[in-house]
mmCIF file of C-alpha atoms and ligand atoms in Angstrom:
data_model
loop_
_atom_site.group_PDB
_atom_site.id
_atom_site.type_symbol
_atom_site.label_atom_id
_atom_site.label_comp_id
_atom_site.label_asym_id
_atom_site.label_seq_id
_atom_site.Cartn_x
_atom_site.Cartn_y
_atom_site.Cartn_z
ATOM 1 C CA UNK V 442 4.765 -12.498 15.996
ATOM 2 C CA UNK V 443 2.647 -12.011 12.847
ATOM 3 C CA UNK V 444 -0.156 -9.437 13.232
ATOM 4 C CA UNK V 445 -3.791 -11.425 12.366
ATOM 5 C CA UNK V 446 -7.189 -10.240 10.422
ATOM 6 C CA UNK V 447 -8.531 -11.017 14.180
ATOM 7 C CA UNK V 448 -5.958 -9.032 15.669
ATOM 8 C CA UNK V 449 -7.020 -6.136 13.106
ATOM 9 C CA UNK V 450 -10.304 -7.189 14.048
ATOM 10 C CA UNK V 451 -9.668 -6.198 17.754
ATOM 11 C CA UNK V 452 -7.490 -3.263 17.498
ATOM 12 C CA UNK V 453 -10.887 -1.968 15.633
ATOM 13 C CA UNK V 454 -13.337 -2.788 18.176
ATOM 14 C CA UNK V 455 -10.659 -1.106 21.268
ATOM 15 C CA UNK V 456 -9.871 1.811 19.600
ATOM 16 C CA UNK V 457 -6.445 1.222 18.669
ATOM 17 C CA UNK V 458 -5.629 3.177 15.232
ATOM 18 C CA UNK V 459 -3.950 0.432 12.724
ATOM 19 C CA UNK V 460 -0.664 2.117 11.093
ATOM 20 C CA UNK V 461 -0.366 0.528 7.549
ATOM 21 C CA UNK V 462 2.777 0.983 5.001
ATOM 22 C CA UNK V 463 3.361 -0.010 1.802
ATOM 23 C CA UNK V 464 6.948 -1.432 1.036
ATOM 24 C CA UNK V 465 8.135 -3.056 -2.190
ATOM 25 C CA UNK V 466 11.623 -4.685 -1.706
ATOM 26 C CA UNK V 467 14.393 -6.192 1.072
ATOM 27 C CA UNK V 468 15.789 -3.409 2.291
ATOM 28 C CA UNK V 469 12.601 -1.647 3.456
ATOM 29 C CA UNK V 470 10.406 -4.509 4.064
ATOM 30 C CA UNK V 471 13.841 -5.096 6.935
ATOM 31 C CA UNK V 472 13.273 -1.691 8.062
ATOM 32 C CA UNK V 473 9.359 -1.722 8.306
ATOM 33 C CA UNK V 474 9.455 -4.929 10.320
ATOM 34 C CA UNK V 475 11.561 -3.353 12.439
ATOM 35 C CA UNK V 476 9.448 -0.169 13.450
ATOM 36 C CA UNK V 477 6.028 0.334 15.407
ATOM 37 C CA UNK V 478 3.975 0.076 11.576
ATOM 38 C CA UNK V 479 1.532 -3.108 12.151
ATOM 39 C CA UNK V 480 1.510 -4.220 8.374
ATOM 40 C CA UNK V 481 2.530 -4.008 4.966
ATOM 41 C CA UNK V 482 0.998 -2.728 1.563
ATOM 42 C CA UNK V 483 2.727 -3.736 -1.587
ATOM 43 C CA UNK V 484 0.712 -1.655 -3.333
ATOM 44 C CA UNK V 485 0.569 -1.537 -7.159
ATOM 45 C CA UNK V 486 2.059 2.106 -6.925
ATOM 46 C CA UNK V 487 5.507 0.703 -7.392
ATOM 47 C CA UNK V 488 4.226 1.118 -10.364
ATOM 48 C CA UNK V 489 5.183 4.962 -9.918
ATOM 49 C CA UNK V 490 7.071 5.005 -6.935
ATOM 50 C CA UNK V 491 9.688 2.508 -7.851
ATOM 51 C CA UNK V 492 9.836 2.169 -11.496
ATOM 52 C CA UNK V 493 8.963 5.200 -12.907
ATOM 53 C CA UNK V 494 5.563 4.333 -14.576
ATOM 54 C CA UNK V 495 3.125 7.576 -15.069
ATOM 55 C CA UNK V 496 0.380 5.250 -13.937
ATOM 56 C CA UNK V 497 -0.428 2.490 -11.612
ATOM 57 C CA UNK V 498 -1.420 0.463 -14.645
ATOM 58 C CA UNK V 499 1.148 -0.669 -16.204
ATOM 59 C CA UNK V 500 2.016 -3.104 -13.366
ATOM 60 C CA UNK V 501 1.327 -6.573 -13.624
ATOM 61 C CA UNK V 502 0.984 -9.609 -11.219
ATOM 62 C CA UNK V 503 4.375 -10.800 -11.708
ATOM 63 C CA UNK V 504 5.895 -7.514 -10.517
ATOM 64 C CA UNK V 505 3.680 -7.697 -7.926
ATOM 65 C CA UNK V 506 4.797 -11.128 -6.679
ATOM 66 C CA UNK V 507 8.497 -10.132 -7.666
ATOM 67 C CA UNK V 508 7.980 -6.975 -5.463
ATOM 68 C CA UNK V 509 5.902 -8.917 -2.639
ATOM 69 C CA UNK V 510 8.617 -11.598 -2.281
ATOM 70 C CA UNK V 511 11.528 -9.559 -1.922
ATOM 71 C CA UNK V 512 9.733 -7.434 0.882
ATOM 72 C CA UNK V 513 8.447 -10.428 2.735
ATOM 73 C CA UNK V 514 12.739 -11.512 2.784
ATOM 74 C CA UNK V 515 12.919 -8.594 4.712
ATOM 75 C CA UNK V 516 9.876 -8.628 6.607
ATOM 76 C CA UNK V 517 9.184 -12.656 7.559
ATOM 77 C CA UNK V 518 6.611 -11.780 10.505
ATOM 78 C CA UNK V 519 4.636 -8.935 9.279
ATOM 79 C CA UNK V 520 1.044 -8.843 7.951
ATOM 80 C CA UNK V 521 1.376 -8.354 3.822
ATOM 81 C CA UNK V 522 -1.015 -7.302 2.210
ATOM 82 C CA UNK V 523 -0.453 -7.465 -1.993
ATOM 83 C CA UNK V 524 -2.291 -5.544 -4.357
ATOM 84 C CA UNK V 525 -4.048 -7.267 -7.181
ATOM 85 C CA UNK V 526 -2.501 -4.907 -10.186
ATOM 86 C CA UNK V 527 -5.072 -3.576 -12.895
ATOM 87 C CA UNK V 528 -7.465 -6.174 -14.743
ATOM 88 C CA UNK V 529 -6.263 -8.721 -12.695
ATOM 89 C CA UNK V 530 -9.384 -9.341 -11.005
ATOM 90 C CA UNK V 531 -12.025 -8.381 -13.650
ATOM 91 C CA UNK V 532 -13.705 -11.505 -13.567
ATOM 92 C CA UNK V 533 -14.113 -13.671 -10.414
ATOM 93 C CA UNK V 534 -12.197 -16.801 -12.049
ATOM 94 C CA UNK V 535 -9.457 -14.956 -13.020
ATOM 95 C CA UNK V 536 -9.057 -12.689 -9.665
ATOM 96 C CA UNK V 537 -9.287 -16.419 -7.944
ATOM 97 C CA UNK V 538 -6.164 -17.380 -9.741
ATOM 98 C CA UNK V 539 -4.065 -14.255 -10.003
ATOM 99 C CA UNK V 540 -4.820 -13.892 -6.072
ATOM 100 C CA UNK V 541 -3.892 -17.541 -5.335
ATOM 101 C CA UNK V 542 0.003 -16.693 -6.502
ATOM 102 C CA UNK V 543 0.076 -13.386 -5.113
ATOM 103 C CA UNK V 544 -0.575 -15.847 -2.149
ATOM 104 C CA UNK V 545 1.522 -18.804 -3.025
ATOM 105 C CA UNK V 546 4.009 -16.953 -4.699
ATOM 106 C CA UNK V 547 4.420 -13.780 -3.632
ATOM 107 C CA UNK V 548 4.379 -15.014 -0.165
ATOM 108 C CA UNK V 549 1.610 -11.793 1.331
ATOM 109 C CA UNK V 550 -1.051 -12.650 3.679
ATOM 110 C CA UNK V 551 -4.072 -10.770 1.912
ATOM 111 C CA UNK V 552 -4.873 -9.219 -1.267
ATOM 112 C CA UNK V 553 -6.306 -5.697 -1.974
ATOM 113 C CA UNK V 554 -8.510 -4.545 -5.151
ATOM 114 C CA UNK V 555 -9.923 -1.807 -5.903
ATOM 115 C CA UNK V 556 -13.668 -0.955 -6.297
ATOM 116 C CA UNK V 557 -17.330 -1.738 -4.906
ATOM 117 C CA UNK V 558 -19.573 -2.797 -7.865
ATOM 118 C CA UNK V 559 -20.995 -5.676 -8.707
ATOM 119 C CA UNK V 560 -18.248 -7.395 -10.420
ATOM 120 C CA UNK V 561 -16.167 -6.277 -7.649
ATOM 121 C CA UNK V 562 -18.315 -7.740 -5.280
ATOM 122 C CA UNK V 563 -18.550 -11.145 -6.826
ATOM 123 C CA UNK V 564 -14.453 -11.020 -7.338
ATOM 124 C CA UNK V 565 -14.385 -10.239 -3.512
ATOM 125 C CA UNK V 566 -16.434 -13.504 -2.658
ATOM 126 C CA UNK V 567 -14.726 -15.848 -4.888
ATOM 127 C CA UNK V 568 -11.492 -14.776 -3.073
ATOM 128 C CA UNK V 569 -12.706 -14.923 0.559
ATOM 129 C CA UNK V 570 -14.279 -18.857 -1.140
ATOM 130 C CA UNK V 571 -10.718 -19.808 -1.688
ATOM 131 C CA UNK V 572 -9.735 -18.669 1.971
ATOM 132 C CA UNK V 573 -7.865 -15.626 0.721
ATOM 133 C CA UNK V 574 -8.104 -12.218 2.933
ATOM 134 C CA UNK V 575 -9.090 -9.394 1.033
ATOM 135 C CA UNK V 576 -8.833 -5.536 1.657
ATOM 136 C CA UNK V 577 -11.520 -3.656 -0.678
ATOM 137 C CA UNK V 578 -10.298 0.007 -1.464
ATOM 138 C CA UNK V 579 -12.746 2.729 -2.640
ATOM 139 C CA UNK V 580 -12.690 6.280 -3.231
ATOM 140 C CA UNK V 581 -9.982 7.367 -5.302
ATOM 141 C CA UNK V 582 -8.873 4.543 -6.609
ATOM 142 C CA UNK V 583 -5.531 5.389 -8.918
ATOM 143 C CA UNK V 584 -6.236 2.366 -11.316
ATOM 144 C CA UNK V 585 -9.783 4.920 -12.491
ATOM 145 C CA UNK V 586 -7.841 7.767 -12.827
ATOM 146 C CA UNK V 587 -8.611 7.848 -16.737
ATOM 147 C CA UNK V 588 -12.565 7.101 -15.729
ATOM 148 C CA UNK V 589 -12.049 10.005 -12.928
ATOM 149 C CA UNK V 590 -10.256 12.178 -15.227
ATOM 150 C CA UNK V 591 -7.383 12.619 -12.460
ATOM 151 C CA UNK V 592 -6.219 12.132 -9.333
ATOM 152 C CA UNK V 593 -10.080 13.918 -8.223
ATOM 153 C CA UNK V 594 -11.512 13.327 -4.377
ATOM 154 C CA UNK V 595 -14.650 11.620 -5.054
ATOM 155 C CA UNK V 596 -17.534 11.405 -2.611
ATOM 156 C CA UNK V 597 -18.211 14.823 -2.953
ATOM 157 C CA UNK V 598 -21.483 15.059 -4.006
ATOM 158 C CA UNK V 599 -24.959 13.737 -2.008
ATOM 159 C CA UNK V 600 -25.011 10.717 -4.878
ATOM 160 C CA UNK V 601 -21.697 9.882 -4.748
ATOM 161 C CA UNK V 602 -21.592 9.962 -0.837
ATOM 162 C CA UNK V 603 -24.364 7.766 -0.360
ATOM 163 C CA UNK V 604 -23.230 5.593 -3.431
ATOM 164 C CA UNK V 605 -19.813 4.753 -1.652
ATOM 165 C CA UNK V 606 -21.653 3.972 1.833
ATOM 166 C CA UNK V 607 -23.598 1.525 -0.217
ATOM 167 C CA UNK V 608 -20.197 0.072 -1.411
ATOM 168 C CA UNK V 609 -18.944 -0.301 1.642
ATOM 169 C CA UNK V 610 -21.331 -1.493 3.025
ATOM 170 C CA UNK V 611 -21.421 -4.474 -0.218
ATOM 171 C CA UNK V 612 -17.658 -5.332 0.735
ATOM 172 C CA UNK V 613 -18.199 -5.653 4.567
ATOM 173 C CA UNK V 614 -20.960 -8.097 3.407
ATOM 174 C CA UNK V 615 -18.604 -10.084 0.441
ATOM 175 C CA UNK V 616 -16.569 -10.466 3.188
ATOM 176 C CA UNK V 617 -13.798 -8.763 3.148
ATOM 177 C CA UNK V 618 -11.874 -7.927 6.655
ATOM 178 C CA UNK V 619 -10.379 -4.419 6.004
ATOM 179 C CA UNK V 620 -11.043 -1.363 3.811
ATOM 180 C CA UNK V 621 -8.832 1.232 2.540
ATOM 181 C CA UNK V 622 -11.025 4.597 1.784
ATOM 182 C CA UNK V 623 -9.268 6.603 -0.370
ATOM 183 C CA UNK V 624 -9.040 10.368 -1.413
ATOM 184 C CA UNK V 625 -12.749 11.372 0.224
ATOM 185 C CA UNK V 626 -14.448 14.038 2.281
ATOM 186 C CA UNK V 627 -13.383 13.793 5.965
ATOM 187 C CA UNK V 628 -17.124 13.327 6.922
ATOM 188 C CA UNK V 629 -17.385 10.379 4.704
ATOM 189 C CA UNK V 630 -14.359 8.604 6.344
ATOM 190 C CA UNK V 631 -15.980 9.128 9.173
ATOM 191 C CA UNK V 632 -19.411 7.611 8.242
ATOM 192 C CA UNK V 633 -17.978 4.963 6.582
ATOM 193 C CA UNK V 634 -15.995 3.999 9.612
ATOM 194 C CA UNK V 635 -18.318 3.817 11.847
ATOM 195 C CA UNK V 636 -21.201 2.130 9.594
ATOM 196 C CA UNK V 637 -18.753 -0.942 9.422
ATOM 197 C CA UNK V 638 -17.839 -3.644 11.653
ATOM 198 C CA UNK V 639 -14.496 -4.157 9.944
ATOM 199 C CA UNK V 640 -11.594 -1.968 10.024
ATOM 200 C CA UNK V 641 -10.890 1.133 7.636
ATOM 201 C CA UNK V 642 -7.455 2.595 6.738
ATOM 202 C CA UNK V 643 -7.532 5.766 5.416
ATOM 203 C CA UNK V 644 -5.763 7.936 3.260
ATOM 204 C CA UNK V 645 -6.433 11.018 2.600
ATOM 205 C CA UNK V 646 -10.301 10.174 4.097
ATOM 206 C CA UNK V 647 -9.575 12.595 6.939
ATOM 207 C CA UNK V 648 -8.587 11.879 10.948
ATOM 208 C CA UNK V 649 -11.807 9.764 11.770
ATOM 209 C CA UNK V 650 -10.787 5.962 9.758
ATOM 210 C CA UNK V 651 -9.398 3.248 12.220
ATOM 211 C CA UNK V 652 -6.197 3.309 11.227
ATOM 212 C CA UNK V 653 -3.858 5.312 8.214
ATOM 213 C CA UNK V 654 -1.790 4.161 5.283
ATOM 214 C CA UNK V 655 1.141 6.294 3.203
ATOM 215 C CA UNK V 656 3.231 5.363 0.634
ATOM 216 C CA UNK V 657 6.670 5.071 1.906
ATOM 217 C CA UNK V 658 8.223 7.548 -0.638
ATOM 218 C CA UNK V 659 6.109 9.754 -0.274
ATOM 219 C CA UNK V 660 6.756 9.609 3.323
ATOM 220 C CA UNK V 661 10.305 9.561 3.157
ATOM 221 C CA UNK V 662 10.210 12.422 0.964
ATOM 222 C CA UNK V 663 11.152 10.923 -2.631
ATOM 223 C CA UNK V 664 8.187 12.702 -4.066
ATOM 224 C CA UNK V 665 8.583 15.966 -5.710
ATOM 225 C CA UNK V 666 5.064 16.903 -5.413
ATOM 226 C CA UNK V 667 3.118 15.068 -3.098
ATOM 227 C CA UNK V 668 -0.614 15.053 -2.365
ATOM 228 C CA UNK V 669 -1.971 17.364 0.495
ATOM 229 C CA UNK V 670 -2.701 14.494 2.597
ATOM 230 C CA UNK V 671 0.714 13.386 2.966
ATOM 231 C CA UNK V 672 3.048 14.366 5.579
ATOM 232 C CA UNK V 673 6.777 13.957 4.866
ATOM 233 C CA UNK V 674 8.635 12.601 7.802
ATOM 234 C CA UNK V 675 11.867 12.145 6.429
ATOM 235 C CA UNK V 676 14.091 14.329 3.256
ATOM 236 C CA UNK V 677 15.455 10.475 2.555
ATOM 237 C CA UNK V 678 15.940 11.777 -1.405
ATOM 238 C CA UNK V 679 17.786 15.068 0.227
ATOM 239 C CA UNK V 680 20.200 13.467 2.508
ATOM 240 C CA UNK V 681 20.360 10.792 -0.340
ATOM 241 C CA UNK V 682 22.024 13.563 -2.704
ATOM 242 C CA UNK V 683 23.990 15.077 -0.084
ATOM 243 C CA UNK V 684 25.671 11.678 0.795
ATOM 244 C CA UNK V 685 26.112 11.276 -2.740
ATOM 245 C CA UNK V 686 27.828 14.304 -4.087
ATOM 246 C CA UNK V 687 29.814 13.700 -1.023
ATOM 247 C CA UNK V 688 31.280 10.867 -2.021
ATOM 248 C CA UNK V 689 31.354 11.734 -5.580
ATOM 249 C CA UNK V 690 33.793 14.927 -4.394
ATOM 250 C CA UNK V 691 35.621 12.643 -1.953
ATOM 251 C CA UNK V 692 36.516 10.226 -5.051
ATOM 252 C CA UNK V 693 37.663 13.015 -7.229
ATOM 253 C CA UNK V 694 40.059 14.837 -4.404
ATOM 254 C CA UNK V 695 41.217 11.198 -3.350
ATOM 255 C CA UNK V 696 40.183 10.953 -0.139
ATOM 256 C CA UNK V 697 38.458 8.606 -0.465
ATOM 257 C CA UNK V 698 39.180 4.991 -0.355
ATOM 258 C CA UNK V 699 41.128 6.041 3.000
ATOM 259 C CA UNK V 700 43.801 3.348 4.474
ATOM 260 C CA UNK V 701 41.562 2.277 6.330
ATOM 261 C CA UNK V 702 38.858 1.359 3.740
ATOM 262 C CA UNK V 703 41.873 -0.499 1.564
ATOM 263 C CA UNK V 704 42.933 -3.935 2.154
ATOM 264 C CA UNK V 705 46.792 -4.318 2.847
ATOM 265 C CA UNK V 706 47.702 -0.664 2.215
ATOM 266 C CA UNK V 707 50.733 -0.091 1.074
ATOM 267 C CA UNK V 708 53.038 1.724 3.229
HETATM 268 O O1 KIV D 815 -0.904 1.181 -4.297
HETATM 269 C C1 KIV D 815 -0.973 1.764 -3.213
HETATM 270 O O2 KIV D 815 0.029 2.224 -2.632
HETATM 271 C C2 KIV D 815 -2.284 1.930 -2.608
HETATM 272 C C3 KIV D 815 -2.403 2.914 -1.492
HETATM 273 C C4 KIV D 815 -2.438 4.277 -2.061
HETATM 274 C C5 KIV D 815 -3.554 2.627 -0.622
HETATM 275 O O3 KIV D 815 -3.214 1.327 -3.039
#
């Protein structure tokens, strides 16, 4: 059955860590819904995980309902929640329509944008007015990385600590029901998490957030260099290449199709 934002809700307030995912097509939205993970991310770094872009801004809302609807084929009973790609939400009557059809179209459960000022804010109200779910995300947000300079922790400083309690803080009160903290000092994760009512995923923000979210190449070890907060549980591209030259050397010695991999053989 479907996971909830009151079932989030709950496993917050008992203790029970939330595991979070992202996913971007069939096949692994299939194997997702499958496993222990209690909901999705299609988050805007298909941008770079999937099709190659440097950035996550060169993805736009119809790859992102393209990506979201193929993943929910896979994956009809999990929670989905779609990221709202870059300037897509810059002003509260546009982020009311784009998030409608990540909605409507795309077929996810909740939304997720980036940022916690003011404009932010209002976008995150006039979203929650329209009965949309929305997931804030602060820290290192990878749709700043030209304002940030790089892919730089932020939080670091007294300023900047207290700056993104005070956003937090602002999207807990817009109303939205979960928050991924990104790229931050452990101790802020911490705060964070337990200055808010509603849940906090974490990644890379350190052991102390109520539940954790990785991207899934990363994870399965697609990534050639990936960040120190990410823990590869899988070779997948490895194995991938193995299987592959495999069958590229079967093909070339002839072993392969076999009899039994040819329909009426001839004998
Ligand atoms: O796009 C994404 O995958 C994300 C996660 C890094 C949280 O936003």
């Amino acid at each position: 059955m479907t996971k909830t934002v009151t079932d989030f809700q709950k496993m917050k307030d008992q203790g029970e860590k939330i595991v979070m995912v992202t996913a971007y097509d069939y096949a692994m939205g299939k194997a997702v819904a499958q496993s222990a993970v209690d909901l999705i991310l299609i988050g805007d770094s298909v941008g770079m995980a999937v099709l190659g872009y440097e950035t996550t801004l060169d993805v736009d809302v119809e790859q992102m309902i393209h990506h979201s609807m193929a993943t929910r084929r896979g994956a009809p009973d999990t929670f989905i929640v779609c990221d709202m790609p870059f300037m897509s939400y810059h002003n509260p009557e546009v982020a009311k329509e784009n998030a409608a059809d990540l909605i409507v179209l795309g077929k996810a459960n909740a939304v997720k944008l980036e940022g916690g000022t003011p404009s932010r804010i209002a976008a995150i109200e006039a979203i929650v007015d329209c009965e949309i779910p929305v997931c804030g995300h602060i820290g290192l947000t990878p749709q700043s990385v030209h304002r940030f300079g790089g892919y730089k922790v932020q939080g670091k400083s007294s300023d900047a600590h207290t700056e993104l309690i005070r956003q937090a803080l602002a999207i807990q009160e817009a109303g939205a029901f979960m928050l991924v903290l990104e790229g931050i000092p452990e101790l802020l994760g911490k705060e964070i998490s337990e200055q808010l009512r509603i849940p906090t995923i974490g990644i890379g923000a350190g052991r102390y957030t109520d539940g954790q979210v990785l991207v899934l190449q990363d994870m399965l070890g697609f990534t050639a260099k990936p960040a120190k907060f990410v823990k590869v549980y899988a070779e997948l591209e490895k194995l991938s290449i193995e299987a592959l030259d495999a069958y590229a050397s079967e093909v070339k010695d002839g072993s392969f199709p076999a009899e039994k991999n040819t329909y009426y053989p001839i004998k």
